Amino acid sequence: AILQLAVMGKLVPQDPIDRPASELLKKIEKEKERLVKEGKIKEPKTLSKITIEEEPYDLPKGWQWVNLQDLFAVVTDGDHQAPPKSDDGIPFLVIGNLNTGKVTLEGCRFVPHDYFESLDWGRKPSANDILYTVTGSYGIPIFIDSNLEFCVQRHVAILKSVKSSPVEYLTHLLKSKYALQYAISVATGIAQKTVPLSGLRKMPIAVPPINEQHRIVIKINRLMALCDNLEKQIDETNSKKTNLLNTVMTKF
């Protein structure tokens, strides 16, 4: 509920002096143009703009609907070729290393350094990028907060950021009910559902002004911490009740 209110612009009040989201989008576009010139990414295919009829819901003034692809340098996935195995080297992560919402290296495989170096820039996750599971346990976003070198299997999407990409806000958005429902709507397959990259790139994203994004992230973090504390207190209370009942049952 907290995340749903946030992505609809109902969690924090709007400030009329905030610069509109369109200014942030211009910065992202310029940074992507620089990456194209540097040869790190190819000229992205232009996706059709979201029409008024396609907008999932109404947005506050200053917000803007865009495709997910518009907010990142590239939206890609892991190498589709089976990587060479190694006893050590660079960690190679599969969905099992990510399905808790965090990166864990426990039990992970490794690939040689030269294989890792041969990968395209977009297939090397780094700090401030977002991973997103697309097969099986799909719809799990993972924000990368370290410079650890690793690569991922093709069942994991890599949302490669630029400096201006609003990654903290987007990580929360991708955890929302709205984002999950969208993923469900575009997933294909029968035995094992997969969110295609083409569908992921087209996900309609509600972008707030940058200052409002900061306020939203702060408010979400505070409320989530409160929810965690309440959950902990409930668990402790239930545990005490269970222990008391066991004591009573044992004695009587």
CSV table of C-alpha atoms in Angstrom, one decimal:
chain,number,residue,atom,x,y,z
A,1,ALA,CA,0.0,0.0,0.0
A,2,ILE,CA,2.9,2.4,0.8
A,3,LEU,CA,4.6,1.7,-2.5
A,4,GLN,CA,1.3,2.0,-4.4
A,5,LEU,CA,0.6,5.4,-2.9
A,6,ALA,CA,4.1,6.5,-3.7
A,7,VAL,CA,4.1,5.6,-7.4
A,8,MET,CA,0.7,7.4,-7.8
A,9,GLY,CA,1.9,10.6,-6.3
A,10,LYS,CA,-0.2,10.3,-3.1
A,11,LEU,CA,2.5,9.6,-0.5
A,12,VAL,CA,4.0,13.0,-0.1
A,13,PRO,CA,2.6,16.5,-1.0
A,14,GLN,CA,3.6,18.2,-4.2
A,15,ASP,CA,5.6,21.4,-4.2
A,16,PRO,CA,4.7,23.8,-7.0
A,17,ILE,CA,8.3,25.1,-7.1
A,18,ASP,CA,9.8,21.7,-8.0
A,19,ARG,CA,11.3,21.5,-11.4
A,20,PRO,CA,9.3,19.1,-13.6
A,21,ALA,CA,10.3,15.6,-14.4
A,22,SER,CA,10.9,16.6,-18.1
A,23,GLU,CA,14.1,18.3,-17.0
A,24,LEU,CA,15.5,15.1,-15.5
A,25,LEU,CA,14.6,13.2,-18.6
A,26,LYS,CA,16.6,15.7,-20.8
A,27,LYS,CA,19.7,15.0,-18.6
A,28,ILE,CA,19.3,11.3,-18.9
A,29,GLU,CA,19.0,11.6,-22.7
A,30,LYS,CA,22.2,13.7,-23.0
A,31,GLU,CA,24.1,11.1,-20.9
A,32,LYS,CA,22.9,8.3,-23.2
A,33,GLU,CA,24.0,10.3,-26.2
A,34,ARG,CA,27.5,10.5,-24.7
A,35,LEU,CA,27.6,6.8,-24.1
A,36,VAL,CA,26.6,6.2,-27.8
A,37,LYS,CA,29.5,8.4,-28.9
A,38,GLU,CA,31.9,6.5,-26.6
A,39,GLY,CA,30.8,3.3,-28.1
A,40,LYS,CA,29.5,1.8,-24.9
A,41,ILE,CA,26.0,1.4,-26.1
A,42,LYS,CA,24.2,1.4,-29.5
A,43,GLU,CA,21.7,4.0,-30.5
A,44,PRO,CA,18.6,2.9,-28.6
A,45,LYS,CA,15.5,2.0,-30.6
A,46,THR,CA,12.9,4.7,-30.2
A,47,LEU,CA,9.8,3.4,-28.4
A,48,SER,CA,6.4,4.9,-29.1
A,49,LYS,CA,5.4,7.5,-26.5
A,50,ILE,CA,2.7,6.6,-24.0
A,51,THR,CA,-0.6,8.1,-25.2
A,52,ILE,CA,-3.2,9.5,-22.9
A,53,GLU,CA,-5.3,6.5,-23.5
A,54,GLU,CA,-2.5,4.2,-22.4
A,55,GLU,CA,-1.7,6.0,-19.2
A,56,PRO,CA,-2.5,3.6,-16.3
A,57,TYR,CA,-3.7,6.4,-14.0
A,58,ASP,CA,-3.6,10.2,-13.7
A,59,LEU,CA,-0.5,11.9,-12.4
A,60,PRO,CA,0.1,15.0,-10.4
A,61,LYS,CA,1.4,18.2,-12.2
A,62,GLY,CA,5.1,18.0,-13.0
A,63,TRP,CA,5.1,14.1,-13.3
A,64,GLN,CA,5.5,12.4,-16.6
A,65,TRP,CA,4.9,8.9,-18.1
A,66,VAL,CA,7.8,7.3,-19.9
A,67,ASN,CA,8.9,3.8,-20.9
A,68,LEU,CA,11.4,2.1,-18.5
A,69,GLN,CA,14.0,2.1,-21.2
A,70,ASP,CA,14.0,5.9,-21.3
A,71,LEU,CA,15.5,6.0,-17.8
A,72,PHE,CA,18.5,3.8,-18.3
A,73,ALA,CA,21.5,3.6,-20.6
A,74,VAL,CA,20.4,0.1,-21.6
A,75,VAL,CA,18.0,-2.6,-20.5
A,76,THR,CA,19.6,-6.0,-21.3
A,77,ASP,CA,20.2,-9.4,-19.7
A,78,GLY,CA,23.0,-11.8,-19.1
A,79,ASP,CA,25.0,-13.6,-21.8
A,80,HIS,CA,22.8,-16.1,-23.7
A,81,GLN,CA,25.8,-18.4,-24.2
A,82,ALA,CA,26.7,-21.0,-21.5
A,83,PRO,CA,29.7,-19.4,-19.8
A,84,PRO,CA,32.9,-21.4,-19.2
A,85,LYS,CA,33.2,-22.7,-15.6
A,86,SER,CA,36.0,-21.9,-13.2
A,87,ASP,CA,37.0,-22.9,-9.7
A,88,ASP,CA,37.5,-19.2,-8.9
A,89,GLY,CA,37.5,-15.9,-10.7
A,90,ILE,CA,34.4,-13.7,-11.2
A,91,PRO,CA,31.1,-14.7,-9.5
A,92,PHE,CA,28.4,-15.8,-11.9
A,93,LEU,CA,25.0,-15.2,-10.3
A,94,VAL,CA,21.7,-17.1,-11.0
A,95,ILE,CA,18.2,-16.3,-9.7
A,96,GLY,CA,18.9,-18.4,-6.7
A,97,ASN,CA,21.5,-15.8,-5.7
A,98,LEU,CA,19.0,-13.0,-6.0
A,99,ASN,CA,15.6,-14.2,-5.0
A,100,THR,CA,15.8,-12.7,-1.5
A,101,GLY,CA,16.0,-9.2,-3.1
A,102,LYS,CA,19.7,-8.9,-2.3
A,103,VAL,CA,23.0,-10.2,-3.9
A,104,THR,CA,24.3,-13.2,-2.2
A,105,LEU,CA,27.4,-15.1,-3.3
A,106,GLU,CA,26.7,-18.2,-1.2
A,107,GLY,CA,27.1,-21.3,-3.4
A,108,CYS,CA,27.6,-19.2,-6.5
A,109,ARG,CA,29.5,-20.3,-9.6
A,110,PHE,CA,32.5,-18.6,-11.1
A,111,VAL,CA,33.7,-17.7,-14.6
A,112,PRO,CA,37.2,-16.9,-15.8
A,113,HIS,CA,38.4,-13.2,-15.8
A,114,ASP,CA,38.9,-13.2,-19.5
A,115,TYR,CA,35.3,-14.3,-20.1
A,116,PHE,CA,34.1,-11.4,-17.9
A,117,GLU,CA,36.3,-8.9,-19.7
A,118,SER,CA,34.9,-10.0,-23.1
A,119,LEU,CA,31.4,-9.1,-22.1
A,120,ASP,CA,29.7,-5.9,-23.4
A,121,TRP,CA,29.7,-2.9,-21.0
A,122,GLY,CA,26.0,-3.3,-20.5
A,123,ARG,CA,26.4,-6.9,-19.3
A,124,LYS,CA,28.7,-6.0,-16.5
A,125,PRO,CA,26.5,-4.9,-13.5
A,126,SER,CA,28.0,-2.2,-11.3
A,127,ALA,CA,27.0,0.2,-8.4
A,128,ASN,CA,23.7,2.0,-8.9
A,129,ASP,CA,22.5,-0.4,-11.5
A,130,ILE,CA,19.3,-2.5,-10.9
A,131,LEU,CA,18.9,-6.2,-11.5
A,132,TYR,CA,15.5,-7.6,-12.3
A,133,THR,CA,14.6,-11.3,-12.4
A,134,VAL,CA,12.7,-12.2,-15.5
A,135,THR,CA,12.2,-16.0,-15.5
A,136,GLY,CA,10.6,-18.3,-12.9
A,137,SER,CA,10.7,-16.1,-9.8
A,138,TYR,CA,10.3,-13.0,-11.9
A,139,GLY,CA,9.6,-9.4,-10.8
A,140,ILE,CA,12.3,-9.1,-8.1
A,141,PRO,CA,14.3,-5.9,-8.3
A,142,ILE,CA,17.8,-5.8,-6.7
A,143,PHE,CA,19.6,-2.5,-6.3
A,144,ILE,CA,23.4,-2.9,-6.5
A,145,ASP,CA,25.1,-0.8,-3.8
A,146,SER,CA,28.7,-2.0,-4.2
A,147,ASN,CA,31.5,-2.2,-6.8
A,148,LEU,CA,31.8,-5.9,-6.6
A,149,GLU,CA,32.5,-7.4,-10.0
A,150,PHE,CA,30.1,-10.1,-11.1
A,151,CYS,CA,28.0,-11.2,-14.1
A,152,VAL,CA,24.5,-12.8,-14.3
A,153,GLN,CA,22.7,-15.5,-16.2
A,154,ARG,CA,20.3,-14.6,-19.0
A,155,HIS,CA,17.3,-15.0,-16.7
A,156,VAL,CA,18.3,-11.8,-15.0
A,157,ALA,CA,17.8,-8.4,-16.6
A,158,ILE,CA,20.4,-5.6,-16.1
A,159,LEU,CA,19.0,-2.1,-15.9
A,160,LYS,CA,22.2,-0.2,-16.6
A,161,SER,CA,22.0,3.3,-15.2
A,162,VAL,CA,23.4,6.6,-16.1
A,163,LYS,CA,24.3,9.3,-13.5
A,164,SER,CA,20.9,10.9,-13.6
A,165,SER,CA,18.9,7.6,-13.5
A,166,PRO,CA,16.5,7.8,-10.5
A,167,VAL,CA,17.5,4.4,-9.3
A,168,GLU,CA,16.4,4.7,-5.6
A,169,TYR,CA,12.9,5.7,-6.6
A,170,LEU,CA,12.8,3.1,-9.4
A,171,THR,CA,13.9,0.3,-7.1
A,172,HIS,CA,10.9,1.0,-4.9
A,173,LEU,CA,8.6,1.4,-7.9
A,174,LEU,CA,9.7,-2.0,-9.3
A,175,LYS,CA,8.7,-3.5,-5.9
A,176,SER,CA,5.2,-2.1,-6.1
A,177,LYS,CA,1.9,-3.9,-6.9
A,178,TYR,CA,1.6,-1.9,-10.1
A,179,ALA,CA,5.0,-3.1,-11.4
A,180,LEU,CA,4.3,-6.7,-10.5
A,181,GLN,CA,0.9,-6.6,-12.2
A,182,TYR,CA,2.5,-5.2,-15.3
A,183,ALA,CA,5.1,-8.0,-15.3
A,184,ILE,CA,2.4,-10.6,-15.0
A,185,SER,CA,0.5,-9.0,-17.9
A,186,VAL,CA,3.5,-9.3,-20.3
A,187,ALA,CA,4.9,-12.6,-19.1
A,188,THR,CA,5.0,-15.4,-21.6
A,189,GLY,CA,5.3,-19.2,-21.5
A,190,ILE,CA,3.4,-21.9,-19.7
A,191,ALA,CA,5.6,-24.1,-17.6
A,192,GLN,CA,8.0,-21.3,-16.7
A,193,LYS,CA,6.8,-17.7,-17.2
A,194,THR,CA,9.3,-15.2,-18.6
A,195,VAL,CA,9.1,-11.4,-18.7
A,196,PRO,CA,10.5,-10.5,-22.2
A,197,LEU,CA,13.0,-7.7,-22.4
A,198,SER,CA,10.8,-6.0,-25.0
A,199,GLY,CA,7.9,-5.9,-22.5
A,200,LEU,CA,10.2,-4.8,-19.6
A,201,ARG,CA,11.6,-1.9,-21.7
A,202,LYS,CA,8.0,-0.7,-22.4
A,203,MET,CA,6.9,-0.7,-18.8
A,204,PRO,CA,5.1,2.7,-18.3
A,205,ILE,CA,6.9,4.5,-15.5
A,206,ALA,CA,5.5,7.5,-13.6
A,207,VAL,CA,8.4,9.9,-13.1
A,208,PRO,CA,8.1,12.6,-10.4
A,209,PRO,CA,10.2,15.8,-10.2
A,210,ILE,CA,13.6,15.0,-8.8
A,211,ASN,CA,13.0,16.8,-5.5
A,212,GLU,CA,9.7,15.0,-5.0
A,213,GLN,CA,11.5,11.7,-5.7
A,214,HIS,CA,13.9,12.4,-2.8
A,215,ARG,CA,10.9,13.1,-0.5
A,216,ILE,CA,9.2,9.9,-1.6
A,217,VAL,CA,12.3,7.8,-1.0
A,218,ILE,CA,12.8,9.3,2.5
A,219,LYS,CA,9.1,8.7,3.4
A,220,ILE,CA,9.1,5.1,2.1
A,221,ASN,CA,12.3,4.3,4.0
A,222,ARG,CA,10.8,5.7,7.3
A,223,LEU,CA,7.5,3.9,6.9
A,224,MET,CA,9.1,0.6,5.9
A,225,ALA,CA,11.4,0.8,9.0
A,226,LEU,CA,8.3,1.4,11.1
A,227,CYS,CA,6.5,-1.6,9.5
A,228,ASP,CA,9.6,-3.8,10.2
A,229,ASN,CA,9.6,-2.7,13.9
A,230,LEU,CA,5.9,-3.4,14.2
A,231,GLU,CA,6.3,-6.8,12.6
A,232,LYS,CA,9.2,-7.6,15.0
A,233,GLN,CA,7.1,-6.6,18.0
A,234,ILE,CA,4.2,-8.8,16.8
A,235,ASP,CA,6.5,-11.8,16.3
A,236,GLU,CA,8.0,-11.3,19.8
A,237,THR,CA,4.5,-11.1,21.3
A,238,ASN,CA,3.4,-14.3,19.4
A,239,SER,CA,6.5,-16.0,20.6
A,240,LYS,CA,5.8,-15.1,24.2
A,241,LYS,CA,2.2,-16.4,23.9
A,242,THR,CA,3.5,-19.7,22.4
A,243,ASN,CA,6.0,-20.2,25.1
A,244,LEU,CA,3.4,-19.4,27.8
A,245,LEU,CA,1.0,-21.9,26.2
A,246,ASN,CA,3.7,-24.6,26.0
A,247,THR,CA,4.5,-24.0,29.7
A,248,VAL,CA,0.9,-24.3,30.7
A,249,MET,CA,0.4,-27.5,28.6
A,250,THR,CA,3.6,-29.1,30.1
A,251,LYS,CA,2.6,-28.4,33.8
A,252,PHE,CA,-1.0,-29.2,33.5
